[in-house]
Amino acid sequence: MRLAVNIDHVATLRNARNEQQPDPVTAASIAELAGASGIVCHLREDRRHIKDRDLERLRESVTTKLDLEMAMTGEMQRIALATKPELITLVPEKRRELTTEGGLDVEGQLAKLKKFIPPVRDAGIEVSVFIEPERGAVDHAAEAGADLVELHTGPYSLKKNRADILAELDRIRTAAAHARESGLRVVAGHGLNYYNIEPFSTIRDIEEISIGHAIVARAALVGMESAVREMLRLINAPS
Ligand code: PXP
């Protein structure tokens, strides 16, 4: 299983003092050298962490795969078409949220998705849609013309007792299998950390995991290289 590293919160730390350090672009390079298969950044409408210039610099330096997380707006579509990341991930975005709070309403936004996705794919950029791990959401993402789905693991990460954790894992496993059968590639992310990641190493239909906060938090104390290597060890633990 591969690991994509989201470096947004390196920018959060930098922005706390309006200075240049730590640099998310340097963090991305170290994550790649440590084995990350991709770098993820979310350019938010309010630019609270990653800024436009960071995205330009990431595009120049990322050699694995750049995944631009973004809301489905005209502004973001223009930026994606100009920057040409390998992949965009469409997420819902609310101004007041601390982080992305749920999957995209793919059913309600189906008509918009069907218009939004083709010009992006025509430009050679793959499109992933962040969805709840549900059969209907998978079907709508396939109908919208996405290449991949990213299954939302936030609810899994919040479960406290074993029965609830196993039930949520089962929901993710089932949705992943259905997505693969529907011709979609599958990744997963949100809220995953060093303590809840291990069961994912057994879900073969998921090809990549996307992790931000937990890796950046550990990197602040032990360094990005160790933080990435340790997570890779866990997601590829023998089952
Ligand atoms: N996937 C998506 C779609 C996200 O919006 C985020 C948060 O930016 C992540 C993965 C990473 O989540 P976390 O920071 O909790 O690892």
PDB file of N, CA, C and O in Angstrom, residues 1-3 37 197 199-209 232 235-236:
ATOM      1  N   MET A   1       0.851  -1.193   0.000  1.00  0.00           N
ATOM      2  CA  MET A   1       0.000   0.000   0.000  1.00  0.00           C
ATOM      3  C   MET A   1       0.890   1.248   0.000  1.00  0.00           C
ATOM      4  O   MET A   1       1.914   1.281   0.675  1.00  0.00           O
ATOM      5  N   ARG A   2       0.472   2.243  -0.783  1.00  0.00           N
ATOM      6  CA  ARG A   2       1.314   3.446  -0.877  1.00  0.00           C
ATOM      7  C   ARG A   2       0.836   4.523   0.110  1.00  0.00           C
ATOM      8  O   ARG A   2      -0.284   4.454   0.620  1.00  0.00           O
ATOM      9  N   LEU A   3       1.684   5.491   0.316  1.00  0.00           N
ATOM     10  CA  LEU A   3       1.367   6.567   1.269  1.00  0.00           C
ATOM     11  C   LEU A   3       1.553   7.929   0.602  1.00  0.00           C
ATOM     12  O   LEU A   3       2.642   8.248   0.114  1.00  0.00           O
ATOM     13  N   SER A  37       4.582   8.236  -1.844  1.00  0.00           N
ATOM     14  CA  SER A  37       4.296   8.046  -3.269  1.00  0.00           C
ATOM     15  C   SER A  37       3.607   9.273  -3.851  1.00  0.00           C
ATOM     16  O   SER A  37       3.336   9.323  -5.053  1.00  0.00           O
ATOM     17  N   ILE A 197      -4.010   2.953  12.146  1.00  0.00           N
ATOM     18  CA  ILE A 197      -3.781   2.647  10.724  1.00  0.00           C
ATOM     19  C   ILE A 197      -3.663   1.158  10.430  1.00  0.00           C
ATOM     20  O   ILE A 197      -3.983   0.698   9.329  1.00  0.00           O
ATOM     21  N   PRO A 199      -5.139  -1.825  10.698  1.00  0.00           N
ATOM     22  CA  PRO A 199      -6.091  -2.690   9.976  1.00  0.00           C
ATOM     23  C   PRO A 199      -6.136  -2.407   8.471  1.00  0.00           C
ATOM     24  O   PRO A 199      -6.517  -3.274   7.688  1.00  0.00           O
ATOM     25  N   PHE A 200      -5.737  -1.201   8.055  1.00  0.00           N
ATOM     26  CA  PHE A 200      -5.815  -0.861   6.628  1.00  0.00           C
ATOM     27  C   PHE A 200      -4.841  -1.672   5.774  1.00  0.00           C
ATOM     28  O   PHE A 200      -5.051  -1.844   4.580  1.00  0.00           O
ATOM     29  N   SER A 201      -3.793  -2.188   6.427  1.00  0.00           N
ATOM     30  CA  SER A 201      -2.821  -2.973   5.648  1.00  0.00           C
ATOM     31  C   SER A 201      -3.467  -4.237   5.086  1.00  0.00           C
ATOM     32  O   SER A 201      -2.922  -4.877   4.195  1.00  0.00           O
ATOM     33  N   THR A 202      -4.658  -4.617   5.592  1.00  0.00           N
ATOM     34  CA  THR A 202      -5.320  -5.841   5.108  1.00  0.00           C
ATOM     35  C   THR A 202      -6.386  -5.540   4.043  1.00  0.00           C
ATOM     36  O   THR A 202      -7.020  -6.453   3.535  1.00  0.00           O
ATOM     37  N   ILE A 203      -6.617  -4.268   3.748  1.00  0.00           N
ATOM     38  CA  ILE A 203      -7.672  -3.947   2.761  1.00  0.00           C
ATOM     39  C   ILE A 203      -7.017  -3.784   1.388  1.00  0.00           C
ATOM     40  O   ILE A 203      -6.524  -2.714   1.031  1.00  0.00           O
ATOM     41  N   ARG A 204      -7.012  -4.852   0.642  1.00  0.00           N
ATOM     42  CA  ARG A 204      -6.228  -4.896  -0.606  1.00  0.00           C
ATOM     43  C   ARG A 204      -6.782  -3.976  -1.700  1.00  0.00           C
ATOM     44  O   ARG A 204      -6.043  -3.603  -2.613  1.00  0.00           O
ATOM     45  N   ASP A 205      -8.070  -3.669  -1.636  1.00  0.00           N
ATOM     46  CA  ASP A 205      -8.634  -2.822  -2.694  1.00  0.00           C
ATOM     47  C   ASP A 205      -8.218  -1.358  -2.566  1.00  0.00           C
ATOM     48  O   ASP A 205      -8.443  -0.570  -3.481  1.00  0.00           O
ATOM     49  N   ILE A 206      -7.655  -0.996  -1.420  1.00  0.00           N
ATOM     50  CA  ILE A 206      -7.195   0.393  -1.246  1.00  0.00           C
ATOM     51  C   ILE A 206      -5.725   0.455  -1.653  1.00  0.00           C
ATOM     52  O   ILE A 206      -4.892  -0.253  -1.103  1.00  0.00           O
ATOM     53  N   GLU A 207      -5.431   1.301  -2.644  1.00  0.00           N
ATOM     54  CA  GLU A 207      -4.051   1.313  -3.145  1.00  0.00           C
ATOM     55  C   GLU A 207      -3.164   2.333  -2.448  1.00  0.00           C
ATOM     56  O   GLU A 207      -1.939   2.212  -2.476  1.00  0.00           O
ATOM     57  N   GLU A 208      -3.785   3.338  -1.845  1.00  0.00           N
ATOM     58  CA  GLU A 208      -2.974   4.397  -1.238  1.00  0.00           C
ATOM     59  C   GLU A 208      -3.748   5.024  -0.074  1.00  0.00           C
ATOM     60  O   GLU A 208      -4.971   5.131  -0.117  1.00  0.00           O
ATOM     61  N   ILE A 209      -2.976   5.463   0.923  1.00  0.00           N
ATOM     62  CA  ILE A 209      -3.560   6.128   2.090  1.00  0.00           C
ATOM     63  C   ILE A 209      -3.035   7.565   2.098  1.00  0.00           C
ATOM     64  O   ILE A 209      -1.860   7.801   1.797  1.00  0.00           O
ATOM     65  N   LEU A 232       4.985   4.194   6.813  1.00  0.00           N
ATOM     66  CA  LEU A 232       5.071   3.203   5.717  1.00  0.00           C
ATOM     67  C   LEU A 232       5.229   1.793   6.276  1.00  0.00           C
ATOM     68  O   LEU A 232       4.653   0.840   5.759  1.00  0.00           O
ATOM     69  N   ILE A 235       1.686   0.717   7.399  1.00  0.00           N
ATOM     70  CA  ILE A 235       0.671   0.413   6.365  1.00  0.00           C
ATOM     71  C   ILE A 235       1.079  -0.780   5.508  1.00  0.00           C
ATOM     72  O   ILE A 235       0.268  -1.324   4.789  1.00  0.00           O
ATOM     73  N   ASN A 236       2.329  -1.191   5.635  1.00  0.00           N
ATOM     74  CA  ASN A 236       2.755  -2.385   4.907  1.00  0.00           C
ATOM     75  C   ASN A 236       3.116  -3.520   5.855  1.00  0.00           C
ATOM     76  O   ASN A 236       3.859  -4.429   5.485  1.00  0.00           O
TER      77      ASN A 236
END
